[in-house]
Backbone as CSV, one residue per row, in Angstrom:
resi,resn,N_x,N_y,N_z,CA_x,CA_y,CA_z,C_x,C_y,C_z
1,MET,135.084,105.966,145.157,135.868,107.089,144.507,134.187,108.238,144.157
2,THR,134.265,109.316,144.462,132.974,109.887,144.337,132.756,109.996,142.978
3,SER,131.491,110.699,142.288,131.487,110.948,141.162,132.525,111.827,140.319
4,LEU,132.447,113.152,141.466,133.822,114.090,140.559,134.913,113.927,140.493
5,ALA,135.348,112.939,141.348,136.755,112.070,141.319,137.286,111.364,139.980
6,CYS,135.951,110.591,140.142,136.002,109.855,138.761,135.992,110.936,137.340
7,LEU,135.082,111.810,137.322,135.155,112.708,136.551,136.471,113.275,136.067
8,ASP,137.103,113.741,137.741,138.088,114.453,137.303,139.131,113.410,136.714
9,ARG,139.489,112.374,137.009,140.610,111.570,136.290,139.885,111.033,135.283
10,HIS,138.540,110.911,134.971,138.598,111.037,133.363,139.014,112.077,132.639
11,MET,138.763,113.443,132.835,139.187,114.693,132.163,140.651,114.476,132.092
12,GLN,141.576,114.385,132.855,142.986,114.189,132.898,143.334,113.320,131.741
13,HIS,142.626,112.255,131.591,143.517,111.128,130.715,142.959,111.512,129.475
14,ASN,141.513,111.888,128.999,141.710,112.438,127.828,141.651,113.783,127.638
15,PHE,141.469,114.819,128.234,141.774,115.984,128.183,142.811,117.081,129.153
16,PRO,144.026,116.498,128.675,144.978,117.523,129.759,145.009,118.454,129.317
17,LEU,144.807,119.713,130.412,144.698,120.952,129.895,145.818,121.849,130.654
18,SER,146.493,120.971,131.447,148.227,121.991,131.439,149.379,121.190,132.054
19,ASP,150.216,121.193,132.620,151.128,120.202,133.093,150.841,119.975,134.485
20,LYS,149.947,120.660,135.181,149.548,120.428,137.134,148.263,119.611,136.674
21,ARG,147.701,119.101,137.583,146.451,118.370,137.372,145.340,119.645,137.897
22,LEU,144.100,119.192,136.964,143.039,120.408,137.268,142.535,120.532,138.567
23,PRO,142.633,121.467,139.284,142.079,121.683,140.313,140.369,121.317,140.157
24,SER,140.050,121.055,141.237,138.583,120.636,141.219,138.209,121.902,141.592
25,TRP,136.665,122.147,141.821,135.778,123.337,141.819,136.446,123.677,143.399
26,ARG,136.364,122.621,144.070,136.731,123.024,145.601,137.950,123.848,145.720
27,ALA,139.094,123.744,144.653,140.147,124.118,145.111,139.811,125.768,144.707
28,GLN,139.085,125.757,143.627,138.967,127.055,143.020,138.509,127.981,143.418
29,TRP,137.498,127.843,144.310,137.063,128.820,145.037,138.496,129.577,145.990
30,SER,139.743,129.263,145.738,140.774,129.993,146.766,141.135,130.845,145.523
31,MET,140.694,130.667,144.630,141.081,131.343,143.403,140.621,132.590,142.743
32,GLY,139.477,132.592,143.321,138.911,134.087,143.139,137.360,133.748,142.360
33,THR,136.947,132.366,141.977,135.794,132.147,141.707,134.383,132.147,142.478
34,ARG,134.524,132.318,143.843,133.804,132.307,144.928,132.656,133.355,144.389
35,GLY,131.468,133.686,144.307,130.586,134.390,144.215,130.381,135.128,142.638
36,SER,130.938,134.067,141.693,130.766,134.243,140.507,129.969,132.906,139.955
37,GLN,129.734,133.137,138.620,129.065,131.963,137.683,129.652,131.963,136.139
38,VAL,129.269,130.707,135.874,129.417,130.841,134.428,128.416,129.802,133.895
39,VAL,127.860,130.288,132.462,126.783,129.913,131.739,127.596,129.144,130.582
40,VAL,127.065,127.749,130.298,127.556,126.876,129.613,126.344,126.632,128.560
41,ILE,126.537,126.553,127.321,125.066,126.715,126.601,125.515,125.331,125.509
42,GLY,124.857,124.096,124.803,125.446,123.410,124.130,123.878,123.565,122.628
43,ALA,124.528,123.191,121.472,123.309,123.199,120.535,123.870,122.460,119.479
44,SER,122.826,122.152,118.440,123.310,121.467,117.430,122.474,121.745,116.506
45,ALA,121.467,121.009,115.297,120.782,121.348,114.367,119.558,122.545,114.825
46,GLY,119.600,123.440,114.223,118.656,124.208,114.662,119.168,125.477,115.638
47,GLY,120.447,125.182,116.139,120.876,126.046,117.199,121.149,127.337,116.803
48,VAL,121.962,127.840,115.539,121.978,128.801,115.247,120.920,129.904,115.664
49,ALA,119.688,129.522,115.299,118.616,130.596,115.062,118.077,130.494,116.668
50,ALA,118.276,129.316,117.555,117.838,129.629,118.740,118.618,130.537,119.490
51,LEU,120.395,130.269,119.303,121.161,131.098,120.133,120.868,132.516,119.963
52,LEU,121.029,133.124,118.562,120.447,134.232,118.262,119.363,134.533,119.001
53,GLU,118.500,134.313,118.955,117.258,134.597,119.724,117.447,134.895,121.191
54,ILE,118.044,133.861,121.645,118.745,134.214,123.271,119.284,135.780,123.484
55,CYS,120.956,135.525,122.425,121.210,136.558,122.691,120.870,137.989,122.441
56,ALA,119.898,137.799,121.549,118.742,139.108,121.388,118.347,139.416,122.567
57,ALA,118.153,138.547,123.400,117.049,138.870,124.626,117.711,138.909,125.883
58,LEU,118.970,138.460,125.865,119.723,138.899,127.010,119.592,140.026,127.588
59,PRO,119.790,140.575,128.426,120.109,142.265,129.134,122.001,142.059,128.844
60,PRO,121.781,143.710,128.535,122.926,144.149,128.254,124.241,143.568,129.603
61,PHE,125.621,143.737,129.402,126.293,143.624,130.607,125.870,142.440,131.683
62,PHE,126.067,141.361,131.074,125.258,139.871,131.773,125.935,139.717,132.617
63,PRO,126.006,139.408,133.774,127.021,139.221,135.040,127.797,138.122,135.188
64,ALA,127.898,137.051,133.858,128.957,135.826,133.625,129.040,135.830,132.471
65,PRO,130.140,135.210,132.258,130.756,134.639,131.419,129.617,133.378,130.607
66,ILE,129.552,133.762,129.002,128.600,132.737,128.926,129.800,131.753,127.634
67,CYS,130.001,130.228,127.816,130.080,129.598,126.831,129.553,128.843,126.210
68,VAL,129.554,128.834,124.812,128.565,127.853,123.611,129.604,127.320,122.956
69,VAL,128.759,126.063,122.849,129.452,124.818,121.651,128.334,125.059,120.403
70,GLN,128.420,125.202,119.753,127.255,125.123,118.539,127.640,123.852,117.554
71,HIS,127.386,122.544,117.090,128.222,121.740,116.360,128.472,122.158,115.272
72,VAL,129.486,122.661,114.744,130.140,123.241,113.263,131.033,122.524,112.679
73,GLY,131.778,121.471,113.032,132.150,120.503,112.942,133.734,121.580,112.547
74,SER,134.452,121.141,111.047,135.456,122.085,110.605,135.162,123.125,109.685
75,GLN,133.627,123.775,110.068,133.996,124.180,108.875,134.046,126.116,109.523
76,PRO,134.105,126.862,109.019,133.942,128.146,108.903,132.991,128.567,109.652
77,SER,132.969,129.409,110.703,131.621,129.779,111.368,131.716,131.812,111.821
78,MET,130.874,132.411,111.644,130.395,133.628,111.768,129.558,133.692,112.848
79,LEU,129.828,132.783,113.743,128.636,132.797,115.017,129.138,134.061,115.595
80,PRO,129.824,134.126,116.377,130.355,135.327,117.363,129.891,136.577,116.332
81,GLU,130.135,136.399,115.250,129.987,138.224,114.584,128.455,138.443,114.795
82,LEU,127.849,136.874,114.160,126.376,137.542,114.144,125.644,137.656,115.308
83,MET,126.257,137.377,116.651,125.334,137.334,117.807,125.994,138.985,118.228
84,ARG,126.969,139.582,117.854,127.416,141.108,118.325,126.333,141.572,117.613
85,HIS,125.986,141.050,116.439,124.931,142.022,115.948,123.408,142.304,116.083
86,ARG,123.449,141.231,116.965,121.822,140.740,117.575,121.570,140.861,118.764
87,GLY,122.528,140.674,119.464,122.845,141.116,120.822,123.406,142.581,121.586
88,PRO,123.472,142.512,122.939,123.979,143.545,123.488,125.458,143.399,124.302
89,ASN,125.603,142.153,124.187,127.131,141.650,124.883,128.036,141.009,123.971
90,HIS,129.127,141.202,124.406,130.161,141.134,123.209,130.160,139.365,123.045
91,ALA,130.422,138.936,121.576,130.731,137.923,121.616,132.357,137.450,120.856
92,MET,132.683,136.165,120.963,134.239,135.980,120.293,134.485,134.413,120.436
93,HIS,135.313,134.171,119.232,135.495,132.407,119.528,136.758,132.664,120.476
94,GLY,136.343,131.550,121.067,137.090,130.876,122.187,138.153,130.906,122.312
95,ALA,139.861,131.304,122.594,141.087,131.158,122.396,141.776,130.680,123.387
96,GLU,142.971,129.882,123.270,143.686,129.096,124.071,144.216,129.980,124.971
97,GLY,144.011,129.924,126.580,144.438,130.540,127.444,143.641,131.743,127.884
98,LEU,142.436,132.313,126.904,141.867,133.480,126.978,140.998,133.431,128.717
99,LYS,141.206,134.604,129.302,140.806,134.783,130.650,139.218,135.266,130.368
100,LEU,138.333,134.761,131.486,136.574,134.680,130.721,136.656,135.837,131.499
101,ALA,135.214,136.540,130.960,134.875,138.198,131.440,133.650,138.054,131.432
102,THR,132.614,138.733,132.291,131.127,138.731,132.014,130.753,139.646,131.257
103,GLY,129.673,139.667,130.792,129.121,140.172,129.494,129.734,140.029,128.505
104,THR,130.619,138.487,128.219,130.921,138.188,126.987,130.329,136.833,126.802
105,ILE,130.330,136.581,125.370,130.221,135.096,124.893,130.918,134.695,124.329
106,TYR,131.351,133.420,124.615,132.733,132.528,124.018,132.244,131.377,123.058
107,VAL,132.631,131.378,121.877,131.804,130.244,121.180,133.071,129.591,120.492
108,ALA,132.918,128.479,120.957,134.083,126.891,120.483,134.250,127.586,118.951
109,PRO,135.809,127.428,118.927,136.484,127.481,117.118,136.017,126.076,116.880
110,PRO,135.703,126.118,115.249,135.542,124.987,114.836,136.481,123.955,114.722
111,ASP,136.033,122.757,115.102,137.309,121.365,114.896,138.030,121.806,116.152
112,GLN,137.903,122.358,117.472,138.496,122.512,118.222,137.278,121.855,119.614
113,HIS,137.881,121.141,120.208,137.134,121.054,121.638,137.216,122.322,122.895
114,MET,136.433,123.138,123.187,136.446,124.222,124.285,136.232,123.644,125.701
115,LEU,137.197,123.922,126.657,137.226,123.195,127.673,137.295,124.809,128.602
116,LEU,136.630,124.374,130.191,137.443,125.320,130.903,138.302,125.012,131.985
117,ASP,139.757,125.344,131.989,140.155,125.549,133.033,140.353,126.637,134.446
118,GLY,139.479,126.467,135.209,139.114,127.658,136.364,138.661,128.705,134.734
119,ASP,139.192,130.015,135.439,138.668,131.058,134.864,139.353,131.092,133.175
120,ARG,140.017,130.114,132.628,140.589,130.373,131.476,139.805,129.087,130.535
121,ILE,140.214,129.392,129.458,139.967,128.787,128.184,140.915,127.806,127.883
122,ARG,140.541,126.431,127.547,141.748,125.545,127.157,140.874,124.767,125.711
123,LEU,141.641,125.047,124.599,141.431,124.340,123.121,142.332,123.325,123.091
124,ALA,141.341,122.082,122.927,141.797,120.729,122.637,141.566,120.042,121.041
125,HIS,142.140,119.561,120.605,142.070,118.765,119.120,142.175,117.461,119.423
126,GLY,141.372,116.838,120.373,140.916,115.421,120.725,140.208,114.478,120.110
127,PRO,140.090,113.510,120.551,139.091,112.874,119.516,137.885,113.480,119.609
128,LYS,136.885,112.962,118.329,135.203,113.674,118.441,134.652,112.701,119.389
129,GLU,133.728,113.455,119.960,132.772,113.125,121.152,131.550,112.886,120.107
130,ASN,130.798,112.004,120.643,129.361,112.019,119.976,129.286,112.157,118.265
131,HIS,130.734,112.001,117.612,130.821,112.473,115.975,131.018,113.991,116.092
132,ALA,131.637,114.755,117.075,131.627,116.029,116.991,132.277,116.436,117.694
133,ARG,133.043,117.689,116.686,134.103,118.472,117.141,134.183,119.741,116.941
134,PRO,133.711,120.462,117.524,133.740,120.997,118.938,132.591,119.619,119.253
135,ALA,132.474,119.375,120.851,131.716,119.027,121.213,130.723,119.242,122.401
136,ILE,129.731,119.013,123.090,129.398,119.805,123.688,129.506,119.127,125.157
137,ASP,129.627,117.851,125.297,129.756,117.172,126.382,131.819,117.527,127.517
138,PRO,132.853,117.449,126.484,133.987,118.010,127.204,133.865,119.394,127.486
139,LEU,133.185,120.488,126.645,132.917,121.795,127.781,132.222,121.639,129.105
140,PHE,130.755,120.728,129.413,130.274,120.592,130.198,130.865,120.233,131.076
141,ARG,131.897,118.960,131.050,132.338,117.932,132.262,133.623,119.103,132.931
142,SER,134.010,120.075,132.236,135.329,120.383,132.624,134.472,121.448,133.230
143,ALA,133.778,122.216,133.075,132.852,123.095,133.474,132.524,123.100,135.162
144,ALA,132.202,121.605,134.924,131.359,120.798,136.219,132.520,120.637,137.067
145,LEU,133.822,120.653,136.963,135.174,120.094,137.085,135.389,121.532,137.963
146,SER,135.922,122.436,137.131,136.439,123.722,137.635,135.162,124.347,138.646
147,TRP,133.814,124.730,138.185,133.148,125.697,138.591,131.908,125.138,139.634
148,GLY,132.071,123.892,139.319,131.244,123.176,140.299,129.584,123.478,140.609
149,PRO,129.198,123.823,141.754,127.620,124.630,141.463,127.454,125.908,141.335
150,ARG,128.467,126.649,140.516,128.425,128.211,140.021,128.077,127.753,138.746
151,VAL,127.759,126.659,137.945,127.553,126.507,136.529,126.032,126.128,136.499
152,ILE,125.698,127.384,135.396,124.569,126.987,134.469,124.710,126.258,133.193
153,GLY,124.439,125.265,133.220,124.104,124.232,132.112,123.198,124.274,131.201
154,VAL,122.511,124.752,130.040,121.413,124.686,129.271,122.008,123.689,127.875
155,ILE,120.768,122.952,127.496,121.091,122.048,126.433,119.750,122.620,125.557
156,LEU,119.880,122.749,123.935,118.966,123.602,123.100,118.904,122.533,122.363
157,THR,118.149,123.128,121.174,117.792,122.208,119.952,118.721,121.266,119.436
158,GLY,118.703,120.137,118.974,119.832,119.290,118.098,119.143,117.875,118.207
159,LEU,120.153,117.382,117.191,119.894,115.523,117.026,120.881,114.920,117.911
160,MET,120.495,113.419,118.259,121.316,112.559,118.909,121.504,113.430,120.355
161,ASP,122.412,112.969,121.245,122.694,112.877,122.463,123.660,113.750,123.055
162,ASP,124.276,114.568,122.624,125.522,115.495,123.224,124.738,115.884,123.944
163,GLY,125.977,116.361,125.286,125.325,116.950,126.180,125.007,116.637,127.421
164,SER,124.142,115.448,127.347,123.337,114.695,128.084,124.562,113.988,129.305
165,ALA,125.315,113.834,129.172,126.509,113.043,130.252,126.897,114.338,130.640
166,GLY,127.142,115.228,129.724,127.723,116.477,130.381,126.792,117.481,131.405
167,LEU,125.678,117.135,130.960,124.683,118.149,132.080,124.431,117.218,133.446
168,ALA,125.106,115.933,133.124,124.555,114.970,134.158,125.443,115.398,135.462
169,ASP,126.783,115.878,134.589,128.193,115.813,135.333,127.763,117.150,136.291
170,ILE,127.256,118.534,135.549,126.885,119.692,136.380,125.873,119.249,137.017
171,ARG,125.074,118.186,136.985,124.155,118.336,138.243,124.537,117.779,139.618
172,ALA,125.504,116.581,138.828,125.982,116.026,140.041,127.143,116.615,140.927
173,GLY,127.814,117.729,140.237,128.322,118.997,141.002,127.922,119.913,141.727
174,GLY,126.411,120.234,141.722,125.532,120.990,141.996,125.449,121.812,141.432
175,GLY,125.500,122.096,139.990,125.332,123.438,139.487,123.854,123.068,138.870
176,THR,123.044,124.269,138.155,122.125,124.188,137.511,121.900,124.004,136.288
177,THR,120.769,123.179,135.897,120.517,122.520,134.457,119.319,122.973,134.001
178,ILE,119.066,123.304,132.978,118.477,123.782,132.074,118.433,123.040,130.778
179,VAL,117.019,122.926,130.349,116.789,121.825,128.988,115.613,123.025,128.105
180,GLN,115.719,123.445,126.721,114.937,123.785,125.966,113.601,122.547,126.250
181,ASP,112.220,123.199,126.186,111.271,122.541,125.852,111.196,121.630,124.555
182,PRO,111.299,120.488,124.413,111.646,119.818,123.321,110.579,120.310,121.995
183,THR,109.339,120.463,123.145,107.941,121.111,121.576,108.158,121.946,121.015
184,THR,109.564,123.303,121.724,109.640,124.274,121.039,111.476,124.759,120.189
185,ALA,111.650,123.094,120.076,113.101,122.979,119.655,112.811,122.578,118.037
186,ALA,113.691,123.132,117.407,113.628,122.777,115.672,113.826,120.875,115.539
187,GLU,114.861,120.897,116.253,115.208,119.466,116.612,114.948,118.825,118.055
188,PRO,113.689,118.220,118.678,113.827,117.749,119.838,114.857,116.550,120.305
189,GLU,115.216,116.106,119.569,115.908,114.645,119.592,117.384,114.826,120.898
190,MET,117.557,116.257,120.999,118.639,116.518,121.939,118.399,116.706,123.196
191,PRO,117.397,117.832,123.545,116.686,118.232,124.636,116.113,117.122,124.977
192,GLY,115.343,116.111,124.467,114.564,115.063,124.752,115.815,113.863,125.351
193,SER,116.481,113.795,125.067,117.626,113.020,125.323,117.755,113.556,127.031
194,ALA,118.387,114.845,126.856,118.624,115.188,128.372,117.818,115.190,129.562
195,LEU,116.393,115.302,128.859,115.474,115.005,129.717,115.025,113.539,130.295
196,ARG,115.345,112.423,129.376,115.163,111.282,130.049,116.426,110.808,130.759
197,ASN,117.491,111.376,130.861,118.783,111.363,131.371,119.167,111.792,132.692
198,VAL,118.635,113.335,132.587,118.904,113.914,134.178,117.867,114.642,134.453
199,ALA,117.922,114.667,135.633,116.678,115.197,136.762,117.130,116.600,136.345
200,VAL,116.214,116.970,135.784,116.612,119.087,135.403,116.217,119.816,136.047
201,ASP,116.909,120.882,136.234,115.723,121.653,137.425,114.819,122.558,136.738
202,HIS,115.274,123.251,135.125,114.358,123.285,134.738,113.961,123.247,133.188
203,CYS,113.161,122.682,132.625,112.583,122.567,131.235,111.083,123.883,130.921
204,VAL,111.932,124.740,129.657,111.407,125.949,129.547,111.393,126.236,128.164
205,PRO,110.262,126.549,127.479,110.465,127.239,125.641,111.538,127.924,125.780
206,LEU,112.125,128.216,124.490,113.250,128.947,124.404,113.035,130.363,124.753
207,ALA,111.858,130.932,124.196,111.746,132.475,124.594,112.004,132.773,126.142
208,ALA,111.874,131.546,126.820,111.569,131.887,128.496,113.290,131.790,128.979
209,ILE,113.998,131.008,128.269,115.617,130.901,128.472,116.269,132.143,129.071
210,PRO,116.105,133.224,128.019,117.187,134.656,128.751,116.776,135.336,129.917
211,GLY,115.372,135.120,130.228,115.191,135.871,131.185,114.986,134.676,132.624
212,LEU,115.220,133.698,132.653,115.964,132.622,133.696,116.884,132.624,133.658
213,LEU,118.058,132.679,132.651,119.388,133.417,132.990,119.583,134.740,133.554
214,ALA,118.709,135.195,133.382,119.121,136.646,133.990,118.700,136.509,135.529
215,ARG,117.453,135.847,135.801,117.201,135.681,137.303,118.333,134.930,137.845
216,LEU,118.842,133.588,137.373,119.817,132.695,137.908,121.014,133.631,138.024
217,ALA,121.239,134.550,137.213,122.366,135.137,137.357,122.391,136.447,138.376
218,GLY,121.367,136.838,139.007,121.201,137.753,140.131,120.468,138.813,139.504
219,MET,120.352,139.172,138.104,119.833,140.464,137.483,118.182,140.707,137.731
220,ALA,117.664,140.042,138.086,116.239,139.767,138.581,115.343,139.437,139.717
């Protein structure tokens, strides 16, 4: 069984997204995702400041949807409002069944895992992963399944190792992997884990991530 097939089976067992089997990224090409991309970002301790810095520096009308998991647990989050005030792109909490749109940042709501089912958002109150809900790995795994080589995965500052396994899945599916240089992170443990476990495409300082995302999305 291929690594993507194993991942697909794992996702269906732990995070069923619909009544039908989750299509692989190969099937998604026939559903209109060809030629488009999605950016998925994971952050933990120190992540709010890092995310706001990225949002402020992204160009307007960013040509891909951006999905973000910031470890917030069950606490209320005003991160989308902060992002809207700091940057030129729209930001909002993800909602069940919401269709992804370019130029929009979707933030996982408190106490819900956020996943991608093709170009739709799914929310799941599944078991915590890496002691977190929302967690980074479920978003990254589902993005790898639905979007394959069209995923750009980013790991930012944080504690422990959430996101490392999901970033490896993105890499295995042909996606692009980015890790914040741990020396520029408020908490270097999470990006350090990603670097130890994944042969990433880019390890760059926080300040370089917005420009890199714009280039990878075809804006420069």
